[in-house]
Amino acid sequence: MKNKHNKNTLPGFNLSLGYAVLYLSLIVLIPLSATFFKAFTLSWADFWQAVASPRVVASYKLTFGASLIGALINVVFGLLTAWVLTRYHFFGKKFVDAFVDFPFALPTAVAGIALSAIYSTNGWIGSWLEPFGIHVAYTPLGVVVALTFIGLPFVVRTVQPVLEDLGAEVEEAAASLGANRWQVFYKIILPAIWPALITGFALAFARAVGEYGSVIFIAGNMPMVSEITPLIIITKLEQYDYAGATAVAAVMLVISFILLFAINGFQWWSNRRFGNAR
Amino acid sequence: MAFSGGQIDALVMLDKKEDLMSVTISQYTKYTDKVASNRAISEAAWVRYTLIGLTLLFLSLFLFIPLAAVFTEALRKGAQTYFAAIVEPDALSAIKLTLIVAGIAVPMNLVFGVAAAWAIAKFEFRGKSFLTTLIDLPFAVSPVVAGLIYVLMFGLQGWFGGWLSDHDFKIVFAIPGIVLATTFVTFPFVARELIPLMQAQGKEEEEAALVLGASGWQMFWRVTLPNIKWGLLYGVILCNARAMGEFGAVSVVSGHIRGLTNTLPLHVEILYNEYNYAAAFAVASLLALLALLTLALKSYVEWQAAKNAADIEKEIKE
């Protein structure tokens, strides 16, 4: 089992790598490639018809628009949450810290029905917004709420370790040179955390684009208005339009791959640029 | 990354400990400096309280109130309705199926995670970082697409559909499809938890075991496994939470046959769409409890891993 090229005395390289690659191929790579093979069987006209019809284009706009807004909300409030959790002391802080991961742990279907219950017109929060004419549940705004919920932990968890490791010395030096608090934040802290902020934003955005479970309960799912792209795939499948569903899925897959490689590339670049000292 | 694991907390704790020591050593000279500098690098009280208040308001709107709503809605029609919804036969079969699916998918991804982390963390080979990126793929794919790919493979119109129906074997719209889709969406959890952990640990301890005459498996069971147990557990807890709660991928491949191919999240959807809200939230409350248990276990594992790292550091110093 020893691998001569490795000059490594540890056993099990061929076995573990072989098993990992085989399992990865069987569960992930071969099934994913099925999507592209199926999509390639369509003629260009049929493919374009499936992925660029007005109803599907409207769903792209909603999915990417709502994901973008949700991720931006999370940049602002995720930074705020990470800041408060690392810099201040208050009662129940440890509990709040652990609870930030709740959207990762809660099944999306449960999140969906809970959010639509409280943001509907007779719900706890929805009934407060009703007099102002703001309707959240069963509108595109509901999609934003659901996507904000599922992306909430990403920015907090990428920014928090960077804030924790930021030395007090630099801030002290800036303050002793006469910088006020806002200048210290803007010129010292923000340049140190922006790679983490962007990574968190991209992770939240990528997660939101593919999200299905939490959205469909609160969205209302009206064609052209509040229908997300993953739901389009489901609808086409239920109509036995396998080719159409696959074409839309192929578009989403390409976008996901681009996002994944962009995120990995950005992290590689920022590690080289700013060093590994998170 | 999103789940930084216990090791980072351990490092942070060590950092704080050193800070504490340096403070005690130079306590005398630095005391006045500290007060002055603290004022310079902190905010006014009203700013602090406003920021804390804003954070708690945001987290309440998006986390605490939805959680409270699940239990309030579940108990709205009384405890009797609540328990009736949970012990009803369709609900019980959904619980059973959810446990079966997680019971297969999680161990499969556990074995893969250990194998992949062993190869990636302890050896050098070409295409290593590409392989690491490929392992992350399932997190980037929409759950709906994750379900669709298995329909394209094993559905009646799919690559193996004809062969499967000739041999009277169902994958899609049956339990094997649900297991496969769940395995796909939970694929990276254990591996991505173990890879950085095992890379940080290096291979000296394993090499020492081999020099002392241990066989490969002895080395694995007695050296490697005890070293990675908290990271492993952390990955398994997260993997299990996602496996039991997965909705989109499972929804595509399940076929929604009541009492047969419905997992707990799908059962919640059916009840909700029938306007049976009390029952839907009652079953949902079981999943919310699972989420709370997951968070509690996760915090416990992080605490244990931090304690372990601190103990090891102490031993080294002595």
XYZ file of C-alpha atoms in Angstrom:
596
model
C 0.000 0.000 0.000
C 2.979 2.318 0.336
C 3.127 5.074 -2.229
C 6.683 5.556 -3.412
C 6.130 9.020 -4.865
C 4.925 10.275 -1.524
C 7.969 9.321 0.534
C 5.341 8.824 3.202
C 5.394 6.017 5.721
C 1.694 6.159 6.563
C -0.493 3.379 5.161
C -3.848 3.492 3.455
C -3.297 6.193 0.809
C -4.540 4.161 -2.151
C -7.418 2.678 -0.189
C -8.694 5.953 1.275
C -8.213 8.056 -1.873
C -9.665 5.311 -4.073
C -12.732 4.938 -1.878
C -13.238 8.704 -1.584
C -13.038 9.246 -5.342
C -15.303 6.270 -6.093
C -17.946 7.390 -3.591
C -17.720 11.009 -4.789
C -18.224 9.847 -8.375
C -21.171 7.566 -7.601
C -23.098 9.938 -5.329
C -22.191 13.351 -6.757
C -20.309 13.539 -10.052
C -22.101 10.967 -12.227
C -25.628 12.035 -11.169
C -24.736 15.719 -11.679
C -23.356 14.985 -15.137
C -26.711 13.361 -15.988
C -28.247 16.851 -15.915
C -25.891 18.125 -18.594
C -26.210 15.033 -20.787
C -29.980 15.345 -20.618
C -29.845 19.097 -21.319
C -27.604 18.475 -24.360
C -30.272 16.223 -25.917
C -32.486 19.281 -26.365
C -32.314 21.329 -29.521
C -31.073 24.895 -29.016
C -34.553 26.301 -29.738
C -36.216 24.007 -27.172
C -33.518 24.766 -24.619
C -33.928 28.520 -25.102
C -37.715 28.151 -24.950
C -37.380 26.368 -21.588
C -34.875 28.678 -19.916
C -35.895 32.079 -21.331
C -39.696 32.081 -21.357
C -41.136 35.175 -19.604
C -42.338 33.169 -16.576
C -38.886 31.624 -16.032
C -37.103 34.964 -16.530
C -39.434 36.536 -13.947
C -38.414 33.745 -11.532
C -34.697 34.469 -12.102
C -35.283 38.134 -11.309
C -37.121 37.270 -8.087
C -34.640 34.554 -7.005
C -31.499 36.592 -7.615
C -33.024 39.908 -6.527
C -34.392 38.540 -3.248
C -31.171 36.577 -2.595
C -29.151 39.759 -3.137
C -31.321 41.817 -0.779
C -31.334 39.037 1.836
C -27.553 38.691 1.668
C -27.097 42.484 1.953
C -29.375 42.593 5.020
C -27.206 39.840 6.463
C -24.009 41.781 5.731
C -25.291 44.736 7.789
C -26.900 42.818 10.643
C -24.402 39.953 10.535
C -21.547 42.431 11.031
C -23.535 44.094 13.833
C -24.213 40.726 15.508
C -20.582 39.608 15.193
C -19.429 42.972 16.592
C -21.770 42.835 19.589
C -20.862 39.193 20.308
C -17.086 39.825 20.259
C -16.868 43.324 21.814
C -19.609 43.640 24.439
C -20.793 41.755 27.472
C -24.463 41.295 28.219
C -26.719 38.810 29.941
C -27.343 35.650 27.876
C -24.532 36.326 25.401
C -23.378 32.693 25.222
C -26.939 31.574 24.574
C -27.391 34.169 21.809
C -24.049 33.136 20.298
C -25.083 29.469 20.110
C -28.491 30.451 18.762
C -27.045 32.213 15.711
C -26.649 28.757 14.121
C -30.365 28.033 14.543
C -31.142 28.495 10.797
C -28.574 25.763 10.023
C -30.197 23.379 12.491
C -33.891 24.065 11.838
C -35.448 22.113 8.930
C -36.355 24.565 6.178
C -39.993 23.441 6.002
C -40.445 24.299 9.688
C -38.827 27.690 9.136
C -41.189 28.275 6.210
C -44.430 27.581 8.072
C -43.251 29.447 11.195
C -42.274 32.568 9.236
C -45.495 32.582 7.227
C -47.505 32.172 10.466
C -45.954 35.244 12.125
C -45.717 37.451 9.018
C -49.246 36.753 7.703
C -51.811 39.530 8.199
C -53.172 38.002 11.413
C -49.765 36.854 12.690
C -47.727 38.326 15.561
C -45.641 40.627 13.359
C -47.840 40.761 10.261
C -50.754 42.280 12.212
C -48.483 45.167 13.280
C -47.429 45.835 9.693
C -50.968 45.543 8.292
C -52.096 49.111 9.275
C -49.117 50.515 7.341
C -50.185 48.599 4.250
C -47.120 46.355 4.400
C -47.847 42.772 3.416
C -45.005 40.306 3.900
C -46.459 36.814 3.620
C -47.503 35.717 0.111
C -45.573 38.576 -1.549
C -41.980 38.945 -2.875
C -41.168 40.588 0.485
C -41.893 37.210 2.114
C -39.253 35.624 -0.118
C -36.734 38.198 1.155
C -37.665 37.388 4.779
C -37.189 33.631 4.248
C -33.873 34.092 2.428
C -32.615 36.460 5.135
C -33.439 33.794 7.739
C -31.569 30.945 6.041
C -28.504 33.101 5.271
C -28.266 34.658 8.727
C -25.390 32.577 10.220
C -22.954 32.939 7.306
C -21.756 36.542 7.738
C -21.700 36.269 11.555
C -19.587 33.108 11.452
C -17.087 34.409 8.877
C -16.611 37.852 10.479
C -16.627 36.786 14.162
C -13.229 34.973 14.221
C -11.544 37.881 12.386
C -12.911 40.415 14.862
C -11.770 38.208 17.754
C -8.213 38.032 16.425
C -7.915 41.734 15.701
C -5.282 43.110 18.083
C -6.220 46.012 20.331
C -2.786 47.604 19.744
C -3.590 48.974 16.287
C -6.807 50.523 17.520
C -5.011 51.992 20.523
C -2.314 53.437 18.287
C -4.900 55.005 15.996
C -6.788 56.431 18.967
C -3.604 57.875 20.507
C -2.840 59.538 17.182
C -6.152 61.327 17.493
C -8.510 59.194 15.402
C -12.075 59.171 16.636
C -14.054 55.949 17.023
C -15.711 56.180 13.630
C -12.374 56.797 11.885
C -10.882 53.779 13.680
C -13.731 51.613 12.482
C -13.627 52.941 8.934
C -9.831 52.987 8.477
C -8.582 50.182 10.741
C -11.310 47.626 11.384
C -13.200 47.620 8.085
C -10.081 47.022 5.913
C -9.237 44.026 8.119
C -12.663 42.382 7.955
C -13.834 43.095 4.415
C -12.545 39.799 2.924
C -14.544 37.944 5.591
C -17.575 40.147 4.922
C -17.444 39.388 1.198
C -16.993 35.656 1.823
C -19.983 35.652 4.184
C -22.042 37.629 1.692
C -21.203 35.223 -1.138
C -21.980 32.134 0.972
C -25.335 33.588 2.077
C -26.151 34.587 -1.508
C -25.218 31.162 -2.942
C -27.306 29.387 -0.318
C -30.286 31.676 -0.925
C -30.297 31.183 -4.708
C -30.952 27.436 -4.368
C -33.269 27.597 -1.354
C -36.670 25.962 -1.702
C -38.236 24.662 1.547
C -38.488 27.846 3.578
C -39.573 30.005 0.634
C -42.514 28.123 -0.854
C -44.656 28.380 2.301
C -44.315 32.164 2.628
C -44.045 33.179 -1.026
C -47.580 32.589 -2.259
C -46.019 31.169 -5.451
C -47.869 33.324 -7.970
C -46.464 32.931 -11.502
C -44.629 36.070 -12.702
C -44.820 37.619 -9.203
C -43.637 35.409 -6.351
C -42.469 32.181 -7.994
C -38.807 31.202 -7.406
C -36.686 29.280 -9.918
C -36.416 26.015 -7.887
C -40.238 25.950 -7.811
C -40.275 26.285 -11.624
C -38.206 23.078 -11.780
C -40.664 21.279 -9.482
C -43.665 22.519 -11.486
C -42.139 21.339 -14.772
C -41.382 17.942 -13.191
C -44.963 17.584 -12.004
C -46.102 18.243 -15.581
C -43.694 15.489 -16.749
C -41.694 18.122 -18.642
C -38.384 16.449 -17.726
C -36.433 18.157 -20.510
C -37.647 21.623 -19.499
C -36.931 20.979 -15.814
C -33.435 19.755 -16.687
C -32.707 22.800 -18.849
C -33.580 25.198 -16.019
C -31.631 22.993 -13.564
C -28.577 23.130 -15.862
C -28.704 26.938 -15.844
C -28.899 26.952 -12.029
C -26.052 24.422 -11.775
C -23.753 26.513 -13.962
C -24.483 29.568 -11.800
C -23.854 27.553 -8.593
C -20.534 26.254 -9.942
C -19.409 29.752 -10.892
C -20.317 30.994 -7.398
C -18.520 28.076 -5.706
C -15.317 28.535 -7.683
C -15.484 32.310 -7.244
C -15.785 31.906 -3.459
C -12.930 29.380 -3.291
C -10.785 31.540 -5.587
C -11.478 34.638 -3.528
C -10.540 32.864 -0.282
C -7.327 31.572 -1.849
C -6.508 35.100 -3.054
C -7.300 36.804 0.248
C -5.292 34.195 2.186
C -2.289 34.988 0.007
C -2.895 38.732 0.111
C -3.662 39.063 3.804
C -1.911 35.958 5.123
C -3.419 33.086 7.048
C -3.693 35.079 10.252
C -7.478 35.282 9.854
C -15.879 29.098 6.595
C -19.320 28.773 8.022
C -18.627 25.968 10.442
C -15.256 26.765 11.805
C -15.442 23.956 14.356
C -14.110 23.582 17.840
C -10.486 24.047 16.930
C -10.863 27.765 16.284
C -12.605 28.255 19.607
C -9.736 26.399 21.225
C -7.206 28.734 19.632
C -9.211 31.758 20.680
C -9.319 30.460 24.236
C -5.558 29.971 24.272
C -5.114 33.512 22.994
C -7.252 34.908 25.744
C -5.342 32.903 28.339
C -2.042 34.391 27.216
C -3.535 37.866 27.290
C -4.661 37.234 30.836
C -1.185 36.132 31.883
C 0.515 39.143 30.364
C -1.994 41.324 32.159
C -1.209 39.770 35.547
C 2.540 40.077 34.991
C 2.495 43.738 34.099
C -0.602 44.541 36.091
C 1.060 47.271 38.124
C 2.425 49.397 35.347
C -0.389 48.907 32.929
C -3.384 49.449 35.152
C -3.893 53.147 34.432
C -2.982 52.672 30.777
C -5.596 49.995 30.513
C -8.389 52.201 31.751
C -7.364 55.012 29.446
C -6.902 52.804 26.415
C -10.131 50.949 27.078
C -11.982 54.218 26.906
C -10.194 55.071 23.686
C -11.002 51.816 21.933
C -14.523 51.330 23.156
C -17.792 53.095 22.513
C -19.914 55.283 24.765
C -22.431 53.372 26.862
C -25.438 54.587 24.883
C -23.838 53.384 21.642
C -23.125 49.975 23.181
C -26.674 49.531 24.443
C -28.180 50.704 21.148
C -26.075 48.215 19.186
C -26.898 45.357 21.591
C -30.574 46.324 21.418
C -30.569 46.418 17.598
C -28.887 43.003 17.447
C -31.385 41.437 19.834
C -34.278 43.003 17.912
C -32.973 41.599 14.611
C -32.386 38.141 16.090
C -35.822 38.201 17.732
C -37.578 39.016 14.468
C -35.799 36.259 12.589
C -34.959 33.583 15.199
C -36.696 33.763 18.574
C -40.209 34.748 17.494
C -40.433 32.069 14.744
C -39.276 29.445 17.258
C -41.862 30.593 19.817
C -44.519 30.596 17.089
C -43.913 26.903 16.308
C -44.729 25.828 19.864
C -47.591 28.304 20.348
C -49.310 27.213 17.148
C -48.698 23.549 17.996
C -50.397 23.857 21.388
C -53.154 26.241 20.278
C -55.810 23.520 20.313
C -54.627 21.943 23.552
C -52.280 19.174 24.590
C -54.665 16.431 23.517
C -54.740 17.527 19.858
C -50.979 17.963 20.028
C -50.255 14.404 21.136
C -52.958 12.970 18.862
C -51.175 14.539 15.866
C -47.880 12.974 16.909
C -49.045 9.410 17.619
C -51.270 9.219 14.534
C -50.104 6.278 12.285
C -48.983 8.449 9.349
C -46.925 10.626 11.688
C -45.353 7.576 13.329
C -44.426 6.066 9.965
C -42.910 9.452 8.962
C -40.818 9.428 12.165
C -39.711 5.866 11.430
C -38.755 6.656 7.831
C -36.842 9.782 8.890
C -34.831 7.713 11.400
C -34.122 4.990 8.810
C -32.966 7.496 6.186
C -30.664 9.363 8.589
C -29.474 6.015 9.959
C -28.178 5.033 6.500
C -27.088 8.392 5.044
C -25.095 9.621 8.063
C -22.868 6.498 8.510
C -22.193 6.418 4.740
C -21.005 10.028 4.779
C -19.093 9.377 7.986
C -17.000 6.607 6.378
C -16.452 8.780 3.299
C -15.490 11.773 5.432
C -12.825 9.826 7.331
C -11.398 8.273 4.143
C -11.326 11.577 2.247
C -9.801 13.475 5.182
C -7.136 10.783 5.657
C -6.040 10.985 2.009
C -6.247 14.778 1.774
C -4.761 15.721 5.162
C -1.937 13.191 5.462
C -0.684 12.857 1.859
C 0.431 15.067 -0.995
C -0.943 14.357 -4.457
C -1.871 16.189 -7.637
C -5.360 17.656 -7.839
C -5.768 17.762 -4.073
C -7.301 21.218 -3.886
C -9.570 20.401 -6.828
C -10.794 17.299 -4.968
C -11.443 19.423 -1.869
C -13.542 21.826 -3.956
C -15.490 18.924 -5.495
C -16.384 17.690 -2.006
C -18.056 21.073 -1.378
C -20.156 20.783 -4.558
C -23.335 19.455 -2.915
C -23.517 22.573 -0.704
C -23.556 24.748 -3.819
C -26.297 22.775 -5.573
C -29.953 23.647 -4.989
C -31.748 20.853 -3.056
C -34.337 20.681 -5.824
C -31.608 19.994 -8.396
C -30.159 17.390 -6.012
C -33.457 15.531 -6.159
C -33.819 16.002 -9.904
C -30.491 14.356 -10.759
C -31.634 11.064 -9.222
C -34.931 11.236 -11.115
C -32.870 11.654 -14.315
C -30.759 8.622 -13.363
C -33.324 6.216 -11.941
C -36.755 7.569 -12.969
C -38.828 5.758 -15.611
C -37.405 8.064 -18.313
C -33.928 7.942 -16.784
C -30.672 6.203 -17.692
C -31.358 3.095 -15.622
C -35.144 3.469 -15.525
C -35.883 0.729 -18.080
C -33.554 -1.787 -16.474
C -34.938 -1.054 -12.992
C -38.568 -1.448 -14.027
C -37.717 -4.725 -15.865
C -36.294 -6.042 -12.607
C -39.182 -4.639 -10.569
C -36.922 -2.496 -8.411
C -37.899 1.042 -7.483
C -35.449 3.772 -6.478
C -37.293 6.977 -7.299
C -40.607 7.466 -5.450
C -39.350 4.862 -2.955
C -37.056 4.717 0.053
C -33.715 4.180 -1.821
C -34.233 7.453 -3.707
C -34.906 9.316 -0.449
C -31.718 7.837 1.045
C -29.663 8.819 -2.035
C -31.003 12.399 -2.146
C -30.369 12.803 1.597
C -26.846 11.402 1.226
C -26.174 13.934 -1.529
C -27.248 17.019 0.418
C -25.385 15.947 3.592
C -22.324 14.734 1.679
C -19.672 17.345 2.711
C -20.448 17.753 6.452
C -18.060 15.215 8.035
C -15.279 15.583 5.460
C -15.018 19.367 5.659
C -14.973 19.229 9.445
C -12.174 16.626 9.512
C -9.879 17.883 6.725
C -8.637 21.088 8.457
C -8.519 19.315 11.830
C -6.353 16.422 10.581
C -4.160 18.803 8.569
C -3.480 20.796 11.732
C -2.617 17.643 13.682
C 0.067 16.508 11.209
C 1.266 12.916 11.020
C 3.980 12.589 13.694
C 1.782 10.693 16.154
C 0.734 8.140 13.534
C 4.340 7.689 12.408
C 5.415 7.150 16.023
C 2.755 4.447 16.435
C 4.005 2.643 13.318
C 7.644 2.839 14.468
C 6.556 1.300 17.760
C 5.142 -1.649 15.808
C 1.426 -0.880 15.512
C -0.400 -2.221 12.475
C -2.293 0.178 10.218
C -5.659 -0.479 11.846
C -4.210 -0.340 15.386
C -2.731 3.050 14.555
C -6.092 4.212 13.214
C -8.188 3.000 16.159
C -5.788 3.980 18.937
C -4.138 7.168 17.650
C -6.072 8.785 14.816
C -9.628 8.183 15.994
C -9.117 9.448 19.581
C -7.457 12.566 18.150
C -10.322 13.421 15.817
C -13.277 12.254 17.909
C -14.678 15.710 18.777
C -14.371 17.006 15.223
C -15.959 13.794 13.990
C -18.849 14.102 16.430
C -19.328 17.751 15.442
C -19.612 16.787 11.774
C -21.991 13.920 12.549
C -24.317 16.160 14.608
C -24.615 18.711 11.783
C -24.916 15.964 9.160
C -27.710 14.305 11.119
C -29.659 17.550 11.630
C -29.638 18.224 7.907
C -30.434 14.576 7.055
C -33.523 14.512 9.275
C -34.706 17.939 8.171
C -34.052 17.884 4.421
C -37.079 18.988 2.439
C -36.422 20.094 -1.151
C -34.338 17.165 -2.410
C -36.488 14.564 -0.655
C -39.672 16.219 -1.906
C -38.617 15.656 -5.537
C -37.804 11.949 -5.192
C -40.366 10.862 -2.594
C -43.609 10.778 -4.572
C -45.447 11.824 -1.370
C -47.071 8.480 -0.649
C -48.643 8.853 2.786
C -47.508 6.339 5.357
C -44.886 4.974 2.920
C -42.504 7.563 1.495
C -43.201 10.608 3.666
C -40.453 11.854 5.940
C -41.264 14.215 8.827
C -40.727 17.469 6.869
C -42.906 16.160 4.011
C -45.595 15.140 6.509
C -45.547 18.718 7.874
C -46.088 20.035 4.338
C -49.040 17.736 3.652
C -50.788 18.650 6.925
C -50.133 22.352 6.304
C -51.526 22.225 2.773
C -54.661 20.498 4.144
C -55.121 23.536 6.457
C -54.598 21.226 9.438
C -52.363 23.852 11.073
C -52.402 22.513 14.648
C -51.219 19.067 13.505
C -48.678 20.552 11.072
C -47.115 22.669 13.833
C -47.273 19.751 16.299
C -45.135 17.605 13.976
C -42.987 20.667 13.173
C -42.365 21.142 16.902
C -40.647 17.723 16.977
C -38.241 18.986 14.305
C -37.766 22.264 16.198
C -36.857 20.240 19.311
C -34.361 18.294 17.199
C -32.838 21.625 16.102
C -32.548 22.806 19.728
C -30.963 19.484 20.723
C -28.521 19.871 17.816
C -27.493 23.339 18.999
C -27.056 22.110 22.594
C -24.899 19.126 21.515
C -22.893 21.354 19.190
C -22.123 23.807 22.014
C -21.154 20.893 24.283
C -18.778 19.448 21.657
C -17.205 22.872 21.030
C -16.679 23.255 24.778
C -15.120 19.782 25.078
C -12.834 20.364 22.085
C -11.695 23.698 23.551
C -11.054 22.021 26.920
C -9.048 19.259 25.210
C -6.923 21.750 23.296
C -6.295 23.729 26.491
C -5.266 20.535 28.357
C -2.835 19.587 25.601
C -1.351 23.090 25.640
C -0.935 22.864 29.424
C 0.863 19.499 29.137
C 3.244 20.938 26.547
C 4.051 23.908 28.777
C 4.753 21.652 31.770
